[in-house]
XYZ file of N, CA, C and O in Angstrom:
548
model
N 41.593 -8.196 11.778
C 42.094 -7.841 13.093
C 41.110 -8.217 14.199
O 41.509 -8.681 15.219
N 39.844 -7.991 13.915
C 38.856 -8.272 14.928
C 38.782 -9.757 15.237
O 38.601 -10.164 16.375
N 38.947 -10.614 14.249
C 38.942 -12.048 14.449
C 40.113 -12.479 15.323
O 39.971 -13.330 16.187
N 41.274 -11.880 15.135
C 42.452 -12.220 15.942
C 42.200 -11.910 17.413
O 42.607 -12.649 18.295
N 41.528 -10.815 17.696
C 41.210 -10.469 19.077
C 40.268 -11.474 19.711
O 40.414 -11.852 20.866
N 39.298 -11.943 18.939
C 38.350 -12.939 19.447
C 39.045 -14.271 19.695
O 38.777 -14.955 20.681
N 39.957 -14.626 18.806
C 40.704 -15.873 18.994
C 41.601 -15.768 20.218
O 41.682 -16.682 21.032
N 42.271 -14.641 20.374
C 43.159 -14.447 21.527
C 42.370 -14.508 22.831
O 42.843 -15.039 23.826
N 41.158 -13.992 22.826
C 40.333 -14.012 24.032
C 39.884 -15.426 24.375
O 39.643 -15.746 25.532
N 39.773 -16.280 23.360
C 39.322 -17.650 23.588
C 40.445 -18.575 24.032
O 40.196 -19.677 24.495
N 41.695 -18.128 23.916
C 42.841 -18.961 24.291
C 42.969 -18.958 25.811
O 42.970 -17.901 26.429
N 43.048 -20.123 26.429
C 43.168 -20.184 27.896
C 44.441 -19.497 28.395
O 45.427 -19.385 27.672
N 44.403 -19.055 29.661
C 45.537 -18.350 30.256
C 46.816 -19.170 30.229
O 47.896 -18.641 30.005
N 46.716 -20.482 30.487
C 47.938 -21.273 30.574
C 48.665 -21.364 29.238
O 49.857 -21.562 29.189
N 47.949 -21.181 28.125
C 48.598 -21.171 26.810
C 49.277 -19.831 26.578
O 50.351 -19.752 25.999
N 48.662 -18.760 27.061
C 49.213 -17.417 26.862
C 50.371 -17.114 27.796
O 51.021 -16.110 27.651
N 50.628 -17.943 28.792
C 51.768 -17.700 29.668
C 51.418 -17.128 31.012
O 52.184 -16.377 31.590
N 50.264 -17.441 31.534
C 49.877 -16.995 32.859
C 50.830 -17.582 33.891
O 51.358 -18.676 33.733
N 51.078 -16.856 34.977
C 51.971 -17.367 36.025
C 51.314 -18.485 36.822
O 51.981 -19.265 37.475
N 49.996 -18.596 36.779
C 49.279 -19.649 37.502
C 48.927 -20.744 36.502
O 48.016 -20.606 35.709
N 49.656 -21.813 36.498
C 49.499 -22.869 35.507
C 48.691 -24.030 36.078
O 48.694 -24.284 37.265
N 48.004 -24.726 35.196
C 47.257 -25.906 35.593
C 48.248 -26.981 35.994
O 49.256 -27.204 35.320
N 47.987 -27.657 37.089
C 48.856 -28.742 37.526
C 50.014 -28.297 38.401
O 50.812 -29.112 38.816
N 50.147 -27.017 38.693
C 51.214 -26.530 39.553
C 50.659 -26.408 40.955
O 49.660 -25.745 41.177
N 51.299 -27.090 41.896
C 50.793 -27.066 43.259
C 50.957 -25.680 43.855
O 51.760 -24.870 43.399
N 50.193 -25.416 44.913
C 50.237 -24.099 45.533
C 51.615 -23.795 46.094
O 52.099 -22.677 45.979
N 52.289 -24.782 46.670
C 53.612 -24.528 47.232
C 54.613 -24.205 46.132
O 55.455 -23.332 46.298
N 54.542 -24.898 44.972
C 55.433 -24.578 43.858
C 55.143 -23.186 43.326
O 56.055 -22.442 42.991
N 53.880 -22.822 43.235
C 53.494 -21.508 42.754
C 54.019 -20.433 43.698
O 54.523 -19.411 43.267
N 53.940 -20.691 45.016
C 54.449 -19.733 46.007
C 55.944 -19.548 45.836
O 56.458 -18.444 45.972
N 56.675 -20.624 45.535
C 58.125 -20.521 45.352
C 58.473 -19.684 44.130
O 59.460 -18.951 44.140
N 57.686 -19.789 43.058
C 57.951 -18.995 41.866
C 57.698 -17.522 42.130
O 58.376 -16.660 41.591
N 56.701 -17.225 42.936
C 56.369 -15.833 43.235
C 57.374 -15.223 44.211
O 57.717 -14.058 44.106
N 57.856 -15.993 45.169
C 58.797 -15.532 46.184
C 59.773 -16.671 46.438
O 59.391 -17.692 47.001
N 61.049 -16.534 46.045
C 61.974 -17.654 46.195
C 62.253 -18.038 47.652
O 62.743 -19.121 47.918
N 61.942 -17.176 48.608
C 62.158 -17.479 50.024
C 60.894 -17.170 50.825
O 60.892 -16.316 51.701
N 59.797 -17.880 50.550
C 58.550 -17.587 51.267
C 58.606 -18.093 52.701
O 59.323 -19.035 53.013
N 57.862 -17.447 53.541
C 57.732 -17.908 54.915
C 56.755 -19.080 54.934
O 55.749 -19.048 54.239
N 57.031 -20.111 55.731
C 56.123 -21.259 55.782
C 54.899 -21.026 56.660
O 54.165 -21.948 56.951
N 54.697 -19.776 57.076
C 53.525 -19.453 57.883
C 53.127 -18.010 57.637
O 53.913 -17.214 57.114
N 51.882 -17.701 58.002
C 51.432 -16.312 57.959
C 50.301 -16.141 58.958
O 49.599 -17.096 59.293
N 50.157 -14.930 59.428
C 49.080 -14.599 60.347
C 47.939 -13.989 59.549
O 48.156 -13.105 58.724
N 46.748 -14.472 59.779
C 45.538 -13.921 59.177
C 44.666 -13.475 60.339
O 43.942 -14.275 60.927
N 44.803 -12.231 60.702
C 44.140 -11.740 61.906
C 44.748 -12.447 63.109
O 45.959 -12.444 63.300
N 43.908 -13.098 63.915
C 44.394 -13.828 65.087
C 44.748 -15.271 64.762
O 45.304 -15.983 65.591
N 44.426 -15.719 63.539
C 44.675 -17.113 63.156
C 46.042 -17.258 62.497
O 46.542 -16.342 61.856
N 46.603 -18.440 62.633
C 47.896 -18.770 62.055
C 47.687 -19.801 60.958
O 47.018 -20.805 61.171
N 48.252 -19.528 59.785
C 48.173 -20.478 58.682
C 49.565 -21.037 58.426
O 50.533 -20.283 58.316
N 49.658 -22.360 58.366
C 50.938 -23.044 58.182
C 50.927 -23.828 56.885
O 49.940 -24.487 56.564
N 52.041 -23.773 56.148
C 52.236 -24.646 54.999
C 53.129 -25.774 55.472
O 54.183 -25.546 56.074
N 52.715 -26.992 55.211
C 53.400 -28.164 55.755
C 53.690 -29.151 54.644
O 52.843 -29.405 53.777
N 54.881 -29.716 54.686
C 55.263 -30.844 53.828
C 55.318 -32.041 54.759
O 56.237 -32.177 55.577
N 54.321 -32.917 54.692
C 54.208 -34.053 55.607
C 54.948 -35.268 55.059
O 54.967 -35.506 53.855
N 55.557 -36.014 55.967
C 56.215 -37.269 55.619
C 55.669 -38.344 56.558
O 56.176 -38.540 57.663
N 54.619 -39.052 56.140
C 54.010 -40.053 57.015
C 54.865 -41.311 57.129
O 55.738 -41.566 56.314
N 54.599 -42.089 58.177
C 55.286 -43.367 58.367
C 56.649 -43.248 59.017
O 57.455 -44.164 58.938
N 56.939 -42.134 59.685
C 58.225 -41.938 60.346
C 58.234 -42.649 61.704
O 57.201 -43.103 62.200
N 59.400 -42.745 62.299
C 59.499 -43.369 63.635
C 58.872 -42.499 64.715
O 58.300 -42.999 65.673
N 59.033 -41.188 64.565
C 58.486 -40.257 65.553
C 57.977 -39.018 64.823
O 58.451 -38.685 63.743
N 57.019 -38.335 65.425
C 56.509 -37.098 64.842
C 57.416 -35.962 65.290
O 57.592 -35.737 66.488
N 57.992 -35.261 64.298
C 58.938 -34.186 64.603
C 59.064 -33.249 63.412
O 58.797 -33.628 62.274
N 59.480 -32.022 63.695
C 59.749 -31.034 62.655
C 61.194 -31.199 62.222
O 62.097 -31.271 63.048
N 61.408 -31.265 60.911
C 62.749 -31.467 60.372
C 63.238 -30.269 59.575
O 64.121 -30.398 58.739
N 62.665 -29.096 59.790
C 63.125 -27.889 59.110
C 62.128 -27.405 58.080
O 60.936 -27.646 58.173
N 62.662 -26.710 57.065
C 61.835 -26.126 56.016
C 62.218 -26.761 54.692
O 63.403 -26.914 54.389
N 61.223 -27.141 53.905
C 61.438 -27.747 52.586
C 60.463 -27.115 51.605
O 59.256 -27.176 51.820
N 60.986 -26.485 50.567
C 60.164 -25.885 49.509
C 59.121 -24.914 50.070
O 57.956 -24.958 49.684
N 59.529 -24.056 50.985
C 58.627 -23.047 51.520
C 57.590 -23.558 52.486
O 56.595 -22.885 52.733
N 57.812 -24.751 53.048
C 56.858 -25.324 53.999
C 57.627 -26.021 55.122
O 58.760 -26.460 54.919
N 57.010 -26.095 56.298
C 57.620 -26.859 57.382
C 57.583 -28.333 57.018
O 56.530 -28.853 56.648
N 58.719 -29.000 57.107
C 58.765 -30.437 56.863
C 58.540 -31.126 58.204
O 59.335 -30.968 59.131
N 57.439 -31.869 58.280
C 57.093 -32.554 59.523
C 56.972 -34.041 59.242
O 56.186 -34.465 58.394
N 57.788 -34.816 59.942
C 57.710 -36.279 59.847
C 56.635 -36.728 60.824
O 56.633 -36.329 61.977
N 55.712 -37.558 60.337
C 54.556 -37.986 61.131
C 54.665 -39.485 61.385
O 54.882 -40.270 60.458
N 54.492 -39.882 62.645
C 54.657 -41.283 63.028
C 53.540 -42.178 62.488
O 53.732 -43.375 62.347
N 52.398 -41.628 62.191
C 51.273 -42.440 61.704
C 51.387 -42.677 60.198
O 51.990 -41.896 59.478
N 50.779 -43.761 59.754
C 50.732 -44.089 58.327
C 49.615 -43.291 57.653
O 48.649 -42.906 58.305
N 49.738 -43.097 56.367
C 48.735 -42.343 55.606
C 47.580 -43.247 55.185
O 47.301 -43.421 54.007
N 46.930 -43.835 56.150
C 45.807 -44.731 55.895
C 44.587 -44.190 56.637
O 44.642 -43.965 57.853
N 43.500 -43.966 55.889
C 42.231 -43.501 56.454
C 42.373 -42.243 57.305
O 41.726 -42.093 58.336
N 43.245 -41.329 56.900
C 43.392 -40.054 57.585
C 44.168 -40.096 58.885
O 44.197 -39.101 59.613
N 44.807 -41.227 59.209
C 45.531 -41.335 60.479
C 46.689 -40.352 60.544
O 46.951 -39.755 61.593
N 47.404 -40.151 59.433
C 48.537 -39.226 59.427
C 48.053 -37.786 59.596
O 48.696 -36.999 60.310
N 46.943 -37.435 58.973
C 46.402 -36.083 59.140
C 45.994 -35.840 60.588
O 46.273 -34.779 61.152
N 45.339 -36.822 61.202
C 44.944 -36.684 62.606
C 46.160 -36.540 63.509
O 46.176 -35.698 64.418
N 47.194 -37.349 63.263
C 48.413 -37.269 64.072
C 49.104 -35.922 63.875
O 49.625 -35.338 64.835
N 49.096 -35.412 62.658
C 49.702 -34.105 62.381
C 48.971 -33.003 63.131
O 49.594 -32.162 63.786
N 47.651 -33.006 63.071
C 46.873 -31.979 63.763
C 47.016 -32.102 65.276
O 47.084 -31.083 65.983
N 47.093 -33.316 65.803
C 47.344 -33.513 67.237
C 48.708 -32.933 67.627
O 48.836 -32.275 68.663
N 49.724 -33.185 66.796
C 51.067 -32.678 67.058
C 51.075 -31.144 67.073
O 51.649 -30.523 67.972
N 50.432 -30.531 66.082
C 50.399 -29.062 66.012
C 49.652 -28.466 67.194
O 50.083 -27.464 67.768
N 48.533 -29.094 67.572
C 47.764 -28.607 68.721
C 48.592 -28.661 70.001
O 48.595 -27.717 70.798
N 49.330 -29.751 70.185
C 50.166 -29.883 71.388
C 51.318 -28.877 71.359
O 51.621 -28.244 72.370
N 51.956 -28.732 70.204
C 53.109 -27.826 70.104
C 52.701 -26.372 70.320
O 53.435 -25.607 70.948
N 51.540 -25.991 69.812
C 51.080 -24.605 69.939
C 50.155 -24.396 71.131
O 49.640 -23.303 71.337
N 49.939 -25.449 71.900
C 49.141 -25.423 73.126
C 47.743 -24.838 72.899
O 47.323 -23.896 73.560
N 47.056 -25.430 71.915
C 45.664 -25.071 71.645
C 44.843 -26.356 71.640
O 45.391 -27.442 71.444
N 43.540 -26.261 71.862
C 42.699 -27.461 71.753
C 42.733 -27.998 70.319
O 42.849 -27.233 69.357
N 42.626 -29.286 70.177
C 42.710 -29.946 68.865
C 41.652 -29.414 67.889
O 41.903 -29.297 66.698
N 40.491 -29.042 68.379
C 39.416 -28.570 67.508
C 39.756 -27.237 66.836
O 39.097 -26.832 65.882
N 40.776 -26.531 67.317
C 41.177 -25.255 66.721
C 42.228 -25.417 65.627
O 42.666 -24.428 65.050
N 42.610 -26.642 65.323
C 43.521 -26.931 64.210
C 42.692 -27.530 63.076
O 42.083 -28.579 63.247
N 42.691 -26.855 61.933
C 41.837 -27.248 60.818
C 42.697 -27.469 59.581
O 43.499 -26.607 59.216
N 42.514 -28.611 58.936
C 43.196 -28.895 57.681
C 42.437 -28.170 56.569
O 41.311 -28.527 56.246
N 43.058 -27.147 55.994
C 42.414 -26.326 54.971
C 42.510 -26.997 53.607
O 41.545 -27.039 52.860
N 43.693 -27.528 53.288
C 43.867 -28.200 52.003
C 44.960 -29.253 52.123
O 45.793 -29.195 53.016
N 44.925 -30.217 51.201
C 45.946 -31.245 51.157
C 45.604 -32.521 51.894
O 46.486 -33.200 52.392
N 44.335 -32.863 51.938
C 43.913 -34.047 52.686
C 44.625 -35.315 52.216
O 45.008 -36.149 53.022
N 44.827 -35.460 50.908
C 45.480 -36.659 50.377
C 46.850 -36.345 49.776
O 47.414 -37.172 49.074
N 47.387 -35.187 50.064
C 48.671 -34.765 49.501
C 49.699 -34.599 50.610
O 49.351 -34.458 51.779
N 50.962 -34.598 50.241
C 52.000 -34.309 51.230
C 52.054 -32.819 51.544
O 52.480 -32.428 52.624
N 51.686 -31.977 50.571
C 51.630 -30.535 50.797
C 50.294 -30.213 51.439
O 49.241 -30.503 50.859
N 50.355 -29.607 52.604
C 49.134 -29.318 53.356
C 49.135 -27.866 53.806
O 50.184 -27.251 53.946
N 47.933 -27.375 54.033
C 47.768 -26.054 54.607
C 46.873 -26.220 55.821
O 45.780 -26.785 55.729
N 47.344 -25.737 56.957
C 46.621 -25.901 58.222
C 46.384 -24.527 58.833
O 47.291 -23.684 58.864
N 45.176 -24.293 59.305
C 44.854 -23.061 60.023
C 44.712 -23.393 61.499
O 43.986 -24.310 61.872
N 45.426 -22.641 62.317
C 45.322 -22.780 63.772
C 44.588 -21.537 64.257
O 45.064 -20.417 64.091
N 43.435 -21.746 64.827
C 42.574 -20.641 65.223
C 43.019 -20.064 66.560
O 43.028 -20.752 67.577
N 43.401 -18.809 66.533
C 43.716 -17.992 67.703
C 44.700 -18.633 68.687
O 44.401 -18.748 69.871
N 45.902 -19.018 68.227
C 46.900 -19.466 69.203
C 47.493 -18.261 69.922
O 47.344 -17.116 69.454
N 48.140 -18.497 71.051
C 48.844 -17.423 71.744
C 49.961 -16.931 70.823
O 50.832 -17.710 70.420
N 49.935 -15.652 70.484
C 50.854 -15.106 69.479
C 52.319 -15.237 69.894
O 53.158 -15.649 69.086
N 52.619 -14.907 71.123
C 54.010 -14.953 71.592
C 54.530 -16.391 71.603
O 55.636 -16.666 71.113
N 53.753 -17.312 72.142
C 54.149 -18.718 72.173
C 54.313 -19.267 70.755
O 55.298 -19.943 70.453
N 53.357 -18.948 69.876
C 53.421 -19.451 68.502
C 54.667 -18.929 67.791
O 55.352 -19.694 67.097
N 54.985 -17.671 67.948
C 56.190 -17.112 67.309
C 57.449 -17.788 67.839
O 58.385 -18.045 67.084
N 57.479 -18.102 69.129
C 58.630 -18.793 69.711
C 58.768 -20.202 69.133
O 59.869 -20.635 68.768
N 57.658 -20.914 69.032
C 57.668 -22.274 68.475
C 58.080 -22.239 67.010
O 58.925 -23.029 66.562
N 57.515 -21.318 66.239
C 57.844 -21.207 64.814
C 59.316 -20.860 64.614
O 59.973 -21.391 63.714
N 59.856 -19.985 65.452
C 61.267 -19.629 65.349
C 62.149 -20.852 65.608
O 63.159 -21.058 64.914
N 61.777 -21.684 66.565
C 62.572 -22.882 66.832
C 62.469 -23.870 65.675
O 63.445 -24.530 65.326
N 61.295 -23.952 65.036
C 61.139 -24.835 63.881
C 61.960 -24.332 62.703
O 62.498 -25.127 61.943
N 62.044 -23.008 62.541
C 62.836 -22.446 61.437
C 64.321 -22.705 61.639
O 65.071 -22.800 60.669
N 64.758 -22.835 62.889
C 66.165 -23.104 63.188
C 66.542 -24.554 62.975
O 67.710 -24.895 62.851
N 65.548 -25.437 62.932
C 65.788 -26.865 62.758
C 66.238 -27.108 61.320
O 65.634 -26.614 60.388
N 67.293 -27.869 61.146
C 67.777 -28.151 59.793
C 67.254 -29.493 59.312
O 67.078 -30.420 60.097
N 67.001 -29.590 58.016
C 66.466 -30.840 57.471
C 67.558 -31.709 56.894
O 68.658 -31.399 56.716
């Protein structure tokens, strides 16, 4: 019996059936935990956004919500960080904050991104987010 316990302890979580699996993106994991997650959350005065970016579009625009994240089409190509820069410029303009207050937290080379906007105006941000949630993809 004691050997079985030691073997069980040595087995990685993903083999035992942990809800957090290797290779599962954060947005997919969020969907499994909550089938209708909000694509944003407030962390104190900061706003955190989950974004599904689509680089190489004709114009930069929000196209609704996709897989628990705002789907944003970005006019810049995904070459040398140009799409990330254009995305952060777009968010800064939409939320009326200086560009330096928009920080890419994760997803530098992925379509799934997490962006923190430091201390935007709460009322304005909620109004902008509500209009983005109304946009259909």
